[in-house]
Coordinates of C-alpha atoms and ligand atoms in Angstrom, one line a residue:
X1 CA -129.1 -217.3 11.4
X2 CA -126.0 -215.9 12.9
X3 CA -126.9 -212.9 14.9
X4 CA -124.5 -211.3 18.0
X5 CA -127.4 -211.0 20.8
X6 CA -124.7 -208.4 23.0
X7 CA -127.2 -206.2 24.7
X8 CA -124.0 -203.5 25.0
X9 CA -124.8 -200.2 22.3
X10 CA -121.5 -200.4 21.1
X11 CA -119.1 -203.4 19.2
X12 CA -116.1 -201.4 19.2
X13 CA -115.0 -198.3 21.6
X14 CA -111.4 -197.2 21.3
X15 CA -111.1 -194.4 24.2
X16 CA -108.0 -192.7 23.4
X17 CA -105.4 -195.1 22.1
X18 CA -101.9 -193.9 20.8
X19 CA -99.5 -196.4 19.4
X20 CA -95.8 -195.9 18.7
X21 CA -93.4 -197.6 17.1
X22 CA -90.0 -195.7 18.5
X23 CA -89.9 -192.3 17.2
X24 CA -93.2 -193.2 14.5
X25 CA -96.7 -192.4 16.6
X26 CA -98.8 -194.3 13.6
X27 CA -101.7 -194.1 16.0
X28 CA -102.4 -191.0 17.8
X29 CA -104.9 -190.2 20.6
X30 CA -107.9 -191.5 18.5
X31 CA -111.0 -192.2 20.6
X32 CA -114.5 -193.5 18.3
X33 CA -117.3 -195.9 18.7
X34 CA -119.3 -197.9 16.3
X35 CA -122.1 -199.5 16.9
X36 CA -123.6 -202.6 17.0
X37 CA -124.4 -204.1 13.6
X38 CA -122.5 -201.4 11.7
X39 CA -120.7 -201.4 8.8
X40 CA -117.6 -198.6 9.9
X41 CA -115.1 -197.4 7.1
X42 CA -111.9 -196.5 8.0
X43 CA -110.5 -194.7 5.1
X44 CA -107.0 -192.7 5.0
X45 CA -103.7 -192.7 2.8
X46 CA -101.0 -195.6 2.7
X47 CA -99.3 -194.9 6.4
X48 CA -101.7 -193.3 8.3
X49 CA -102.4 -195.8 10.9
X50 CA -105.3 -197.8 9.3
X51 CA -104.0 -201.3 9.7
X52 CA -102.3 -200.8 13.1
X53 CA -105.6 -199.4 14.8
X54 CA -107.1 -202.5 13.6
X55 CA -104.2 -204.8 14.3
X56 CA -104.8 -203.6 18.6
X57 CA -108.2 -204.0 18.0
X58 CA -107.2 -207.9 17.5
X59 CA -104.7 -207.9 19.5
X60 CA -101.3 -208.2 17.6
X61 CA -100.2 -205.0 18.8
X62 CA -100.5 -203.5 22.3
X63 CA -101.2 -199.8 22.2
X64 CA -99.0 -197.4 24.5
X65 CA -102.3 -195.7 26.1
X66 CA -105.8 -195.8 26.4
X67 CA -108.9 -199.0 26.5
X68 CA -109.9 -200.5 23.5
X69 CA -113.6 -202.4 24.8
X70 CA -115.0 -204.7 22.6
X71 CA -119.3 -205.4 23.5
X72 CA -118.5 -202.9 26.4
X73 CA -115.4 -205.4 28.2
X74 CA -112.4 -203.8 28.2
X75 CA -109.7 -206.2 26.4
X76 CA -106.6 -204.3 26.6
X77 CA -105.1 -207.6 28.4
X78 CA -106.7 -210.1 26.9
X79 CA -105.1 -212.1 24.1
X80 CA -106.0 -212.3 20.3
X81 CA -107.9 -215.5 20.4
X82 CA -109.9 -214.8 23.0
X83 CA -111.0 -211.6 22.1
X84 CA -113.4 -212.7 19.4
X85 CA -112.9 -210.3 16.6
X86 CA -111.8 -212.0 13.6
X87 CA -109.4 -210.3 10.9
X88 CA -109.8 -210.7 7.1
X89 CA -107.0 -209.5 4.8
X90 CA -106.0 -208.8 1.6
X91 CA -103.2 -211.9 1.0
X92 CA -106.1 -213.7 2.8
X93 CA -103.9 -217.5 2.4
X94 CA -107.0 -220.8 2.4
X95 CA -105.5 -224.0 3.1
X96 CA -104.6 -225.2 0.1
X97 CA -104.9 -228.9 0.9
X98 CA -108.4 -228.4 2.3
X99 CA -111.8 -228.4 0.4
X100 CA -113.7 -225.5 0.6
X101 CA -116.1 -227.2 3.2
X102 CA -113.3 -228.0 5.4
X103 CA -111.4 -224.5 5.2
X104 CA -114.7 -223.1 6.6
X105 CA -115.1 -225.2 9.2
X106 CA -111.1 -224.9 10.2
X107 CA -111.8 -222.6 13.2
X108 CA -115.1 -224.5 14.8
X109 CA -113.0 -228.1 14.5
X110 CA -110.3 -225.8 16.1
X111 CA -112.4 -225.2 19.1
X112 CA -114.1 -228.5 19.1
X113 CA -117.5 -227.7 18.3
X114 CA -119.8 -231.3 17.9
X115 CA -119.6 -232.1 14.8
X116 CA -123.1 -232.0 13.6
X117 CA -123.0 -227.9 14.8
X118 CA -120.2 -227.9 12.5
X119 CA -121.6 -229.5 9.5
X120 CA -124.6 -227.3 9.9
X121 CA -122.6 -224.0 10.5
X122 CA -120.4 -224.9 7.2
X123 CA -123.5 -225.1 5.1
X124 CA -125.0 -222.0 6.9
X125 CA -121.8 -220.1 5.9
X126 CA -122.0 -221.6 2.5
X127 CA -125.3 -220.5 1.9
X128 CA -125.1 -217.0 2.6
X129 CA -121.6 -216.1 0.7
X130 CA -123.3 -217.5 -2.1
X131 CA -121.5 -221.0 -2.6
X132 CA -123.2 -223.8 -1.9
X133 CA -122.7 -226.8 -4.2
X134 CA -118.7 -226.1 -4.2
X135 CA -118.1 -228.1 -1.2
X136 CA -115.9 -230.5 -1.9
X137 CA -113.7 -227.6 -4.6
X138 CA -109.6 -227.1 -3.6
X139 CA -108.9 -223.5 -3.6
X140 CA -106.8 -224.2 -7.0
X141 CA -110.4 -224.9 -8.4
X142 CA -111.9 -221.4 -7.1
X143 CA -112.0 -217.6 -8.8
X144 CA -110.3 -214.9 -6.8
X145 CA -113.7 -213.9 -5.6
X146 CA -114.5 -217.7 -4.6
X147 CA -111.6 -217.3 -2.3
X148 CA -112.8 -214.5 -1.3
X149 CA -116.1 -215.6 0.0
X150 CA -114.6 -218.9 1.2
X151 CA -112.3 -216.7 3.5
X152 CA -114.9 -214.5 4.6
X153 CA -117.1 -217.4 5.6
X154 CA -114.4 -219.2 7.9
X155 CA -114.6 -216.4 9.9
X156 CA -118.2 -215.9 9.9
X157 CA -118.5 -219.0 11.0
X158 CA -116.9 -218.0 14.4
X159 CA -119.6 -215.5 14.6
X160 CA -116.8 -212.7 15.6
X161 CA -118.3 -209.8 17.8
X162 CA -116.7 -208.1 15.2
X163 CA -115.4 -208.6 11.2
X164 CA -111.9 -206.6 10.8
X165 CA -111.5 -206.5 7.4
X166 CA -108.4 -204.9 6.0
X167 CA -108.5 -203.8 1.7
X168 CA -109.7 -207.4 1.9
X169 CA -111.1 -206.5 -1.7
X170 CA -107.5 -204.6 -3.2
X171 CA -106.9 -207.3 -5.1
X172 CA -109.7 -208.5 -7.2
X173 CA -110.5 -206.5 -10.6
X174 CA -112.6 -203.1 -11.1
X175 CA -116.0 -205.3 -12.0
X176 CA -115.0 -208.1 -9.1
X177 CA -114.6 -205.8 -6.9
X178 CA -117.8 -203.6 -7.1
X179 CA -120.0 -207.2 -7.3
X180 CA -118.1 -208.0 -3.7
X181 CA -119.1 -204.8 -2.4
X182 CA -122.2 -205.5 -2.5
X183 CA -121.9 -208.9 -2.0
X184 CA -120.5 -207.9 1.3
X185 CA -123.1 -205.5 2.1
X186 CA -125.9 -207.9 1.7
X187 CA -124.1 -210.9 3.8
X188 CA -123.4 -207.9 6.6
X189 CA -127.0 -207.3 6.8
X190 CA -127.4 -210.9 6.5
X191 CA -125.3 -212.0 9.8
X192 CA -125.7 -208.4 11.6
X193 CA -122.4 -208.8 12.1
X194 CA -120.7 -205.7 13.0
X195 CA -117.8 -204.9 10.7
X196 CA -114.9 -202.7 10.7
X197 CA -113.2 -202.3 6.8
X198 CA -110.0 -200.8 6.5
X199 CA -109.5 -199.2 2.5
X200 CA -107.9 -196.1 1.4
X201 CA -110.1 -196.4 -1.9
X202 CA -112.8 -193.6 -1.5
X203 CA -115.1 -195.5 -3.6
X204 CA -115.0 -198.1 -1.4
X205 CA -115.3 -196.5 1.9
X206 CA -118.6 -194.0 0.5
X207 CA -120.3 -197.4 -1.3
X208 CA -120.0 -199.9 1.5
X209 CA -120.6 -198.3 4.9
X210 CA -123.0 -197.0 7.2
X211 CA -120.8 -194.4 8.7
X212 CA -116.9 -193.9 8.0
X213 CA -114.4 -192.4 9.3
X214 CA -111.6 -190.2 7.5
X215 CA -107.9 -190.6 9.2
X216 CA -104.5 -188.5 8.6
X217 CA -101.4 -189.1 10.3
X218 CA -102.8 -191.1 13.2
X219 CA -105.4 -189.0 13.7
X220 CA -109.1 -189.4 12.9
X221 CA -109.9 -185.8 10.6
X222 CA -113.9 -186.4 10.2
X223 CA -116.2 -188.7 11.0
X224 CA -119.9 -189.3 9.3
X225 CA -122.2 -190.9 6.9
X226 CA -120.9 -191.4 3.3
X227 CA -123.4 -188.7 2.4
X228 CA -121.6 -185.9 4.9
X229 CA -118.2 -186.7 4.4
X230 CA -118.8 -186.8 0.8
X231 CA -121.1 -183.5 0.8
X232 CA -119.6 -181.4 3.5
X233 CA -116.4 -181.9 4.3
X234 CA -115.2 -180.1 7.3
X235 CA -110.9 -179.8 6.3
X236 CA -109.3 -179.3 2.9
X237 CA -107.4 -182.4 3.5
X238 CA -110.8 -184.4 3.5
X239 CA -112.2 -182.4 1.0
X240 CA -109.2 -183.3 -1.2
X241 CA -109.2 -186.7 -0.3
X242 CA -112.5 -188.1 -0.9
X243 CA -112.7 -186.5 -4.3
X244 CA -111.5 -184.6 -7.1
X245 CA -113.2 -181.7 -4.9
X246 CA -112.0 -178.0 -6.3
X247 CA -110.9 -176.3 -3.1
X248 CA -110.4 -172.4 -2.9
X249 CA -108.4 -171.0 -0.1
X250 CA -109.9 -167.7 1.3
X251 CA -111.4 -165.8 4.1
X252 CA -115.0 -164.5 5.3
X253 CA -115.8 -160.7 4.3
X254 CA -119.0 -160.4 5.3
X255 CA -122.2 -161.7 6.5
X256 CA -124.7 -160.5 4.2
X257 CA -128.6 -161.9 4.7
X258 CA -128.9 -165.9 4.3
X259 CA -125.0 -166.1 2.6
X260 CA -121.6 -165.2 2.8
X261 CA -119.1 -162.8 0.7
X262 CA -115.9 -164.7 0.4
X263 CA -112.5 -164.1 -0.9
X264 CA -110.6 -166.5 -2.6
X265 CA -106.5 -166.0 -2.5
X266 CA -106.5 -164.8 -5.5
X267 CA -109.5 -162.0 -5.4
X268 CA -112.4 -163.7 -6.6
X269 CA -115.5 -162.8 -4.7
X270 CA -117.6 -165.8 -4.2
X271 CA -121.1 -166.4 -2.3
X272 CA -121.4 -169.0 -0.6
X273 CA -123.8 -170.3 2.5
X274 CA -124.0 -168.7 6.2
X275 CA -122.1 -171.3 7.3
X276 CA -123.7 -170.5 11.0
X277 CA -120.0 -170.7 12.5
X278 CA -120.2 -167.6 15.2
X279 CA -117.1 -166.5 14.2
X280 CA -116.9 -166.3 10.6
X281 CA -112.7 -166.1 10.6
X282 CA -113.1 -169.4 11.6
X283 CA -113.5 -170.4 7.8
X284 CA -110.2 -171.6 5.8
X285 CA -112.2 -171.9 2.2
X286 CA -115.0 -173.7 0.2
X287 CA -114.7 -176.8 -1.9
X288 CA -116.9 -177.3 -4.6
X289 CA -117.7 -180.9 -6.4
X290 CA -116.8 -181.0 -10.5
X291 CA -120.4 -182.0 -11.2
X292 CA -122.2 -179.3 -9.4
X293 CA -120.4 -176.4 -11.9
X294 CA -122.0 -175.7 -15.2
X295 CA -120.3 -174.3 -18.3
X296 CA -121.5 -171.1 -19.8
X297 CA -120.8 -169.5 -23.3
X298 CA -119.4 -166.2 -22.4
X299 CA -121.9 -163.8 -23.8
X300 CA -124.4 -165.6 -21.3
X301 CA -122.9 -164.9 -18.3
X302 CA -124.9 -161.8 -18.3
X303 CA -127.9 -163.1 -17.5
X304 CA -126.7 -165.1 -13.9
X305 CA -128.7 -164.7 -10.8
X306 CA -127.1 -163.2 -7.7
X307 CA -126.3 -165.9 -5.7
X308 CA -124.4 -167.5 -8.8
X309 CA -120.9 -167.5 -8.4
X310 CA -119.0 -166.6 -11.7
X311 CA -115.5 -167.5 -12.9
X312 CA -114.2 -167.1 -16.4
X313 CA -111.4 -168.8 -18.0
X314 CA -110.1 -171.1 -20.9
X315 CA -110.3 -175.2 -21.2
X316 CA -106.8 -177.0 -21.1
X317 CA -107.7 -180.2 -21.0
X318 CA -110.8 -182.5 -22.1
X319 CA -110.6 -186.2 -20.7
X320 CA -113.3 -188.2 -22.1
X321 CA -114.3 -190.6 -19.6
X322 CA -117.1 -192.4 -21.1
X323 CA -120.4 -191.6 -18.4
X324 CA -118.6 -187.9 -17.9
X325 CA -116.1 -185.5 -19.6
X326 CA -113.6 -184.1 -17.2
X327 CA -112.1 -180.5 -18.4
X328 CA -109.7 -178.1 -16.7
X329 CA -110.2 -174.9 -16.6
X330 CA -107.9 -172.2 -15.9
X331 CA -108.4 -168.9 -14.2
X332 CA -106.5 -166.3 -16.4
X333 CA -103.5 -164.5 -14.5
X334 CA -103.8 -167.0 -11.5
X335 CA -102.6 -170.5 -10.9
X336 CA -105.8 -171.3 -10.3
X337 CA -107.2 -174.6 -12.0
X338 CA -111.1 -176.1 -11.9
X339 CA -112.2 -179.0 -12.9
X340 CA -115.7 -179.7 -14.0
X341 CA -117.8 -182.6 -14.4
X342 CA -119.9 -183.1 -17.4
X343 CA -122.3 -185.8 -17.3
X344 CA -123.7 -186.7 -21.1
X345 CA -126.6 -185.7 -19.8
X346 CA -125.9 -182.0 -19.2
X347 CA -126.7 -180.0 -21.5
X348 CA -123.8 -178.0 -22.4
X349 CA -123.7 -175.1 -25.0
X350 CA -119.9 -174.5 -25.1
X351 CA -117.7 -176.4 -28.0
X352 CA -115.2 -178.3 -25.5
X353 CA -111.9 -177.7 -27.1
X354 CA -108.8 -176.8 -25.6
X355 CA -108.6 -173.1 -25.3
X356 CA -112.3 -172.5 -25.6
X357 CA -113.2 -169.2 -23.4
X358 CA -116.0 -170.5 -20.8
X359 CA -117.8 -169.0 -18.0
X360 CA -118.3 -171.4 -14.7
X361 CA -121.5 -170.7 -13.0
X362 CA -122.3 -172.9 -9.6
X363 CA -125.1 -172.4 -6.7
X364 CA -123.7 -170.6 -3.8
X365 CA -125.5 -173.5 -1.7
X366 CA -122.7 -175.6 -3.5
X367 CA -120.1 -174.0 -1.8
X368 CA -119.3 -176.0 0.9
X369 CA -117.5 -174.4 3.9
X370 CA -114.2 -175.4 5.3
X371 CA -112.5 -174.7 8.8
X372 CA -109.2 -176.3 8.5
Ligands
ATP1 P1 -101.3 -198.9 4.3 O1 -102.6 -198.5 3.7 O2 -100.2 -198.7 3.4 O3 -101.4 -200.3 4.8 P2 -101.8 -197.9 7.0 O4 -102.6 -196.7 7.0 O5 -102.5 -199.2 7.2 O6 -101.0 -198.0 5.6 P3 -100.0 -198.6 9.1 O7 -99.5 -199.9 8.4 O8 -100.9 -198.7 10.2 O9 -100.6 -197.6 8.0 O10 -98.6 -197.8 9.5 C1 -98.7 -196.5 10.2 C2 -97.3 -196.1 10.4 O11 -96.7 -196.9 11.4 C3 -96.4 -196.1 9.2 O12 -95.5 -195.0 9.3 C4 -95.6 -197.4 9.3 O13 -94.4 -197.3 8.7 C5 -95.5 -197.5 10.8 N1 -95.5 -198.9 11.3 C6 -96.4 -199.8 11.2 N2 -96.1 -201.0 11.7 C7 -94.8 -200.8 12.2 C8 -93.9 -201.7 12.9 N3 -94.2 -202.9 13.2 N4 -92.7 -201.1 13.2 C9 -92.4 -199.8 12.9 N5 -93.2 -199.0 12.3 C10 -94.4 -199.5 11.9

């Protein structure tokens, strides 16, 4: 099996790279490493420099400062092809004229690899993305997701130091799509491969790596496992970004015992966690995730423990989604809107009908703390 035997800790390291394009800085002082045998998400909205941070990485472009090492050499001078990183993409084009057999083994006839290493390597390749037996298919004769694999095993085959793979998944349907996830999962830890994947689908990003890495104009905002990013955002924007996160601007008042009085901007006194910072003005405001809130009937509200944190206000809106019901809530004489997350599961006491008068009750330990 393919493995990269590198001895160096890391597969990528960008120390401080900016990129411009004339007055644009898409990329902007980012420095990061992933290790070997990771699977890194890079995850940020439509401009923010995803695609050109792994376009140096590459090769095609040439940042303005800092080293990009890949296995621990520092490649800022040498060229795409001999850099060993392979890139996978979204308009991913097979050879139309080839069978799959000979599409995967495009690159190793390339380099003039013997041609029983070849033959072996192509049914290697074949094996793990799952397709032996279609050999001898045309790309006309494949699925989306057939193409897919076929493209992800050419460059396998090349066992890369490193997978680039940007939104190589966009275009494939909701149910394709998750099935390749994991697909792509499995043949990572297959080939221990390290891989870098470029998506600004959250669901993607939180399902498929190891660690990930949030980015906003050319900067990196956050970097962790799914679990933190996803649990403890550090800035609104992440918060905001990963998930339909509620997020209440406010200050600190006080330090009182294990928790925190805090004030949203519009007066609501919340509790939330000690969020051990040593200066407490260092805190911007607390998101909280739709599924940790629970509706109450009004005349219950009574009967909350201390370290609840109570809002009252009136449904708006009830989306049905099928595994959860989505409603908006609003806060009486504020702009202030929450959504909650009800999972079929949960009980709930409350008609939900649009103008319902409900009390939301959440865990001050599900306030999570923000700094930016
Ligand atoms: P998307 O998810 O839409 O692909 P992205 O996060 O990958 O976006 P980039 O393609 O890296 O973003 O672009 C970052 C910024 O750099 C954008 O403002 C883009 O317009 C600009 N940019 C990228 N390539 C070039 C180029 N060759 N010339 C000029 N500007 C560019």
């Amino acid at each position: 099996m393919t493995r990269s035997n590198n001895q160096a800790p890391y597969a990528v390291e960008l120390i401080n790279i900016t990129k411009r394009f004339g007055k644009i800085t898409a990329v902007n002082d980012i420095s990061f490493a992933i290790p070997q045998g990771e699977i890194f998400a890079l995850l940020g909205p439509s401009g923010c420099g995803k695609t050109t941070l792994l376009r140096m990485i590459a090769g095609f472009e040439k940042q303005n400062s800092g080293d990009i090492r890949i296995q621990g050499e520092v490649v800022n001078n040498i060229p795409p092809n001999k850099r060993e990183c392979n890139l996978v993409f979204q308009q991913m084009a097979l050879f139309p004229h080839m069978s799959v057999a000979a599409n995967v083994a495009f690159g190793l006839v390339e380099r003039k690899r013997p041609r029983p290493e070849i033959k072996q390597k192509v049914q290697e390749m074949l094996d793990v993305v799952n397709l032996v037996g279609m050999e001898e298919r045309f790309p006309h004769q494949l699925s989306g997701g057939q193409k897919q694999r076929v493209a992800l095993a050419r460059s396998l085959a090349l066992n890369p130091k490193v997978l680039l793979l940007d939104e190589p998944l966009a275009a494939l349907d909701r149910k394709l799509r998750k099935e390749m996830q994991g697909e792509l999962r499995r043949i990572q830890r297959e080939v221990g491969i390290t891989f870098l994947y470029v998506t600004h689908d959250q669901k993607v990003a939180l399902s498929l790596s190891d660690r990930m890495g949030v980015m906003r104009d050319g900067k990196i905002m956050q970097i962790g496992t799914p679990l933190e990013i996803y649990e403890t955002p550090q800035t609104r924007f992440v918060a905001g970004f990963i998930g339909s996160c509620n997020i209440f601007s406010g200050r600190v008042l006080s330090k009182n015992g294990n928790g925190m009085r805090f004030e949203d901007q519009y007066g609501h006194s919340l509790c939330v966690p000690d969020c051990k910072l040593t200066d407490k003005d260092l805190v911007r405001g607390i998101s909280v995730h739709p599924e940790m809130i629970e509706i109450l009937p009004p005349h219950l509200a009574g009967s909350a423990e201390k370290s609840d944190n109570l809002l009252r206000g009136k449904i708006t809106d009830v989306f049905y989604q099928g595994d959860f019901t989505e409603l908006t809530i609003k806060i009486p004489e504020t702009d202030c809107r929450v959504t909650v997350h009800l999972s079929r599961s949960k009980d709930c006491r409350v008609p939900l009908k649009q103008g319902g008068e409900v009390v939301l009750r959440w865990d001050a330990c599900h306030s999570n703390i923000l700094r930016d």
